[in-house]
PDB file of C-alpha atoms in Angstrom:
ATOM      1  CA  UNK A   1     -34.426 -19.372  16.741  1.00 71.00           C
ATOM      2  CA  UNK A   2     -33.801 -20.058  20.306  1.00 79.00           C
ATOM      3  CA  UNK A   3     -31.183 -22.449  19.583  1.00 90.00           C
ATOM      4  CA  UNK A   4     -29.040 -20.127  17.666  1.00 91.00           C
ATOM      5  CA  UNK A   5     -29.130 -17.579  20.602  1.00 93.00           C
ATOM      6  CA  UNK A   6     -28.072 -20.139  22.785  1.00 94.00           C
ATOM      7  CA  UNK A   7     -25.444 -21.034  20.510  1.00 94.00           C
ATOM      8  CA  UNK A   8     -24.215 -17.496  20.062  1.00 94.00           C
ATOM      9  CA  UNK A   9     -24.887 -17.430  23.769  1.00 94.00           C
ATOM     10  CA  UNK A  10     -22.495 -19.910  24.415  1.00 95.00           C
ATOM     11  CA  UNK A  11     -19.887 -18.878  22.141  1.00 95.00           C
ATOM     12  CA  UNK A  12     -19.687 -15.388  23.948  1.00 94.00           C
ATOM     13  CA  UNK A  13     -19.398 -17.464  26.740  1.00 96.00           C
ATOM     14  CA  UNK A  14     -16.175 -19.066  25.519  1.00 95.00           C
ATOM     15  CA  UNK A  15     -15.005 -15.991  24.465  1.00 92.00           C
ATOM     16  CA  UNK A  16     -15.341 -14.321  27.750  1.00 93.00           C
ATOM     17  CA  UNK A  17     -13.349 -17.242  29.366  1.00 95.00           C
ATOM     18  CA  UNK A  18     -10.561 -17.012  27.042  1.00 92.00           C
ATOM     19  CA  UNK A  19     -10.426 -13.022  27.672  1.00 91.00           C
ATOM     20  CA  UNK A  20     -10.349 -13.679  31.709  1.00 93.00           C
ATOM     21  CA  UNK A  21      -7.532 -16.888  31.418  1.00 95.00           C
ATOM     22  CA  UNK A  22      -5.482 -14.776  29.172  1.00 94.00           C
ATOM     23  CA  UNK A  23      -5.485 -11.434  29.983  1.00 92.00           C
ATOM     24  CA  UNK A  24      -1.827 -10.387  29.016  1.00 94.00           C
ATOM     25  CA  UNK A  25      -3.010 -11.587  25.039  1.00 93.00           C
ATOM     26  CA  UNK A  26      -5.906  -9.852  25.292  1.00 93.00           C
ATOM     27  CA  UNK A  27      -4.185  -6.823  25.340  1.00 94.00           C
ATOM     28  CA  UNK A  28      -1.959  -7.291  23.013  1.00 94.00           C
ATOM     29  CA  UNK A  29      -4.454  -8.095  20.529  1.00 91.00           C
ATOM     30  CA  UNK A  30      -6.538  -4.828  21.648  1.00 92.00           C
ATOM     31  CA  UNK A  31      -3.454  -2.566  21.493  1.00 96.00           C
ATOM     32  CA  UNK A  32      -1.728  -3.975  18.349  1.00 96.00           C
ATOM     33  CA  UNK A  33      -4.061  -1.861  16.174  1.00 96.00           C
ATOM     34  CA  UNK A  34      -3.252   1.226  18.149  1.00 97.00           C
ATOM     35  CA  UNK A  35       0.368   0.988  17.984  1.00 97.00           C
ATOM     36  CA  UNK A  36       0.152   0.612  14.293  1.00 97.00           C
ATOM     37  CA  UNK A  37      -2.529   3.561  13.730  1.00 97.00           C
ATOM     38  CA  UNK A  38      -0.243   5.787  15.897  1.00 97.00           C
ATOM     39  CA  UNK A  39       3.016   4.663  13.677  1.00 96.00           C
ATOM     40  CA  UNK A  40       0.892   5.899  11.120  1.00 95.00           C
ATOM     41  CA  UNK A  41      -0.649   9.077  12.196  1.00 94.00           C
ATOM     42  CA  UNK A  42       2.846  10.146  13.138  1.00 95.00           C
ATOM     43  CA  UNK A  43       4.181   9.287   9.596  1.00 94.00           C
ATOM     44  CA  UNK A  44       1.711  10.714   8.107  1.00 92.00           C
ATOM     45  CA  UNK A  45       2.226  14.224  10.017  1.00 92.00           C
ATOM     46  CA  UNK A  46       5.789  14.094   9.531  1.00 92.00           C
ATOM     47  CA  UNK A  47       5.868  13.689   5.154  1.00 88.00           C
ATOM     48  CA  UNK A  48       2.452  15.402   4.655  1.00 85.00           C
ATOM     49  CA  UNK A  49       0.959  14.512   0.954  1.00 81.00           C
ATOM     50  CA  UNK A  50       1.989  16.408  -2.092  1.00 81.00           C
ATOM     51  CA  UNK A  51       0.377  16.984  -4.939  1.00 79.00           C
ATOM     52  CA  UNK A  52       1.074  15.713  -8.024  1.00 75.00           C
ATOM     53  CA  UNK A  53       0.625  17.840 -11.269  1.00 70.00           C
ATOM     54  CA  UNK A  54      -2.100  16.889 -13.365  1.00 68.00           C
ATOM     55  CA  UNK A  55      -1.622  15.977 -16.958  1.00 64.00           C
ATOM     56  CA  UNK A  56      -2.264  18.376 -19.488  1.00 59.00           C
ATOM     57  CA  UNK A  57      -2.945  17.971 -23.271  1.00 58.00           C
ATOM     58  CA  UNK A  58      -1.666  21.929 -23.560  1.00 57.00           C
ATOM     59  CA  UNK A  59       1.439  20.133 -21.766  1.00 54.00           C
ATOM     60  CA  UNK A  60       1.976  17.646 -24.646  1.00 54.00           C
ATOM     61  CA  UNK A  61       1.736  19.664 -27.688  1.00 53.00           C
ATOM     62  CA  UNK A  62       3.987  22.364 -26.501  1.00 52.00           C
ATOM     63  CA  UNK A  63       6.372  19.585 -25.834  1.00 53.00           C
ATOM     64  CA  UNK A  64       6.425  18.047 -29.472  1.00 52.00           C
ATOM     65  CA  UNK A  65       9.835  19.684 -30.178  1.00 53.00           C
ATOM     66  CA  UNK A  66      11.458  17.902 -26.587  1.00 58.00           C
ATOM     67  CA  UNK A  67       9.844  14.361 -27.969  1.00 58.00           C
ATOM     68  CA  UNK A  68      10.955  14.818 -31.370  1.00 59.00           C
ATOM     69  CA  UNK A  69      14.445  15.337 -30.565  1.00 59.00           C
ATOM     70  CA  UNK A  70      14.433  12.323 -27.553  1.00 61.00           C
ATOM     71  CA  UNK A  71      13.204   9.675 -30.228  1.00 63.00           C
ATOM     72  CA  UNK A  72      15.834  11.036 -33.167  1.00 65.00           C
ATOM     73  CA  UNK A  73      18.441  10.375 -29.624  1.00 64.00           C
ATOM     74  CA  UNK A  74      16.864   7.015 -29.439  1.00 66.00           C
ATOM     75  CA  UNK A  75      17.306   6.417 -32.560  1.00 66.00           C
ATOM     76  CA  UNK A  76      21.002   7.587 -33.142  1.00 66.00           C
ATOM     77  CA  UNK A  77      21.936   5.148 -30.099  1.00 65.00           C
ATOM     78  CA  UNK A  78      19.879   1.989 -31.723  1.00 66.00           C
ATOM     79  CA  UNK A  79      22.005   2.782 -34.787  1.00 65.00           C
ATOM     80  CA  UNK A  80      24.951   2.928 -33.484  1.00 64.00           C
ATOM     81  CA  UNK A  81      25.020   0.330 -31.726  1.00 62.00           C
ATOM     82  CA  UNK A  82      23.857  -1.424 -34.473  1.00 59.00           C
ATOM     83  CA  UNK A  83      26.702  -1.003 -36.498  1.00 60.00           C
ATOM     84  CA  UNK A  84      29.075  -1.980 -33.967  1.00 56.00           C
ATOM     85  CA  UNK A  85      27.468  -5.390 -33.925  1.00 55.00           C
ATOM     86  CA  UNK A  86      27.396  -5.217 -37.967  1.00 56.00           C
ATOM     87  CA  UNK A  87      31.194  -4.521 -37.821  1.00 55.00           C
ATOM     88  CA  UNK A  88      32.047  -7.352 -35.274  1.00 55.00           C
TER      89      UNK A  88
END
């Protein structure tokens, strides 16, 4: 036990060195986050969230007429262009 607190003793150790020889990078790597989270925060203030609508089943079945005529449209196209390759 008292060699891995003198390990993690140590390595604090190195770590405070390479905060005091390197101050500039320490910085950056302390405000780097913050820039970021502020980019974000800003963003986020400027296009708040909308809501989505939910989906409803009452939704679907009072659309069966719009669905019915979009696959017969689908269906008309695929033929057509069907027989265009037929007549080539």
């Amino acid at each position: 036990m008292a060699s891995q607190f003198h390990q993690l003793r140590i390595l604090v150790w190195k770590n405070w060195l390479g905060v005091k020889r390197q101050p500039l990078w320490t910085l950056v790597l302390i405000l780097w986050p913050v820039i970021i989270f502020i980019i974000l925060a800003i963003t986020r203030t400027k296009f708040p969230p909308t809501a989505k609508p939910t989906w409803d089943s009452s939704t679907w079945n009072s659309c069966d007429g719009c669905m019915t005529q979009f696959f017969s449209c689908i269906s008309e196209e695929i033929d057509s262009r069907y027989r265009v390759m037929v007549a080539q």
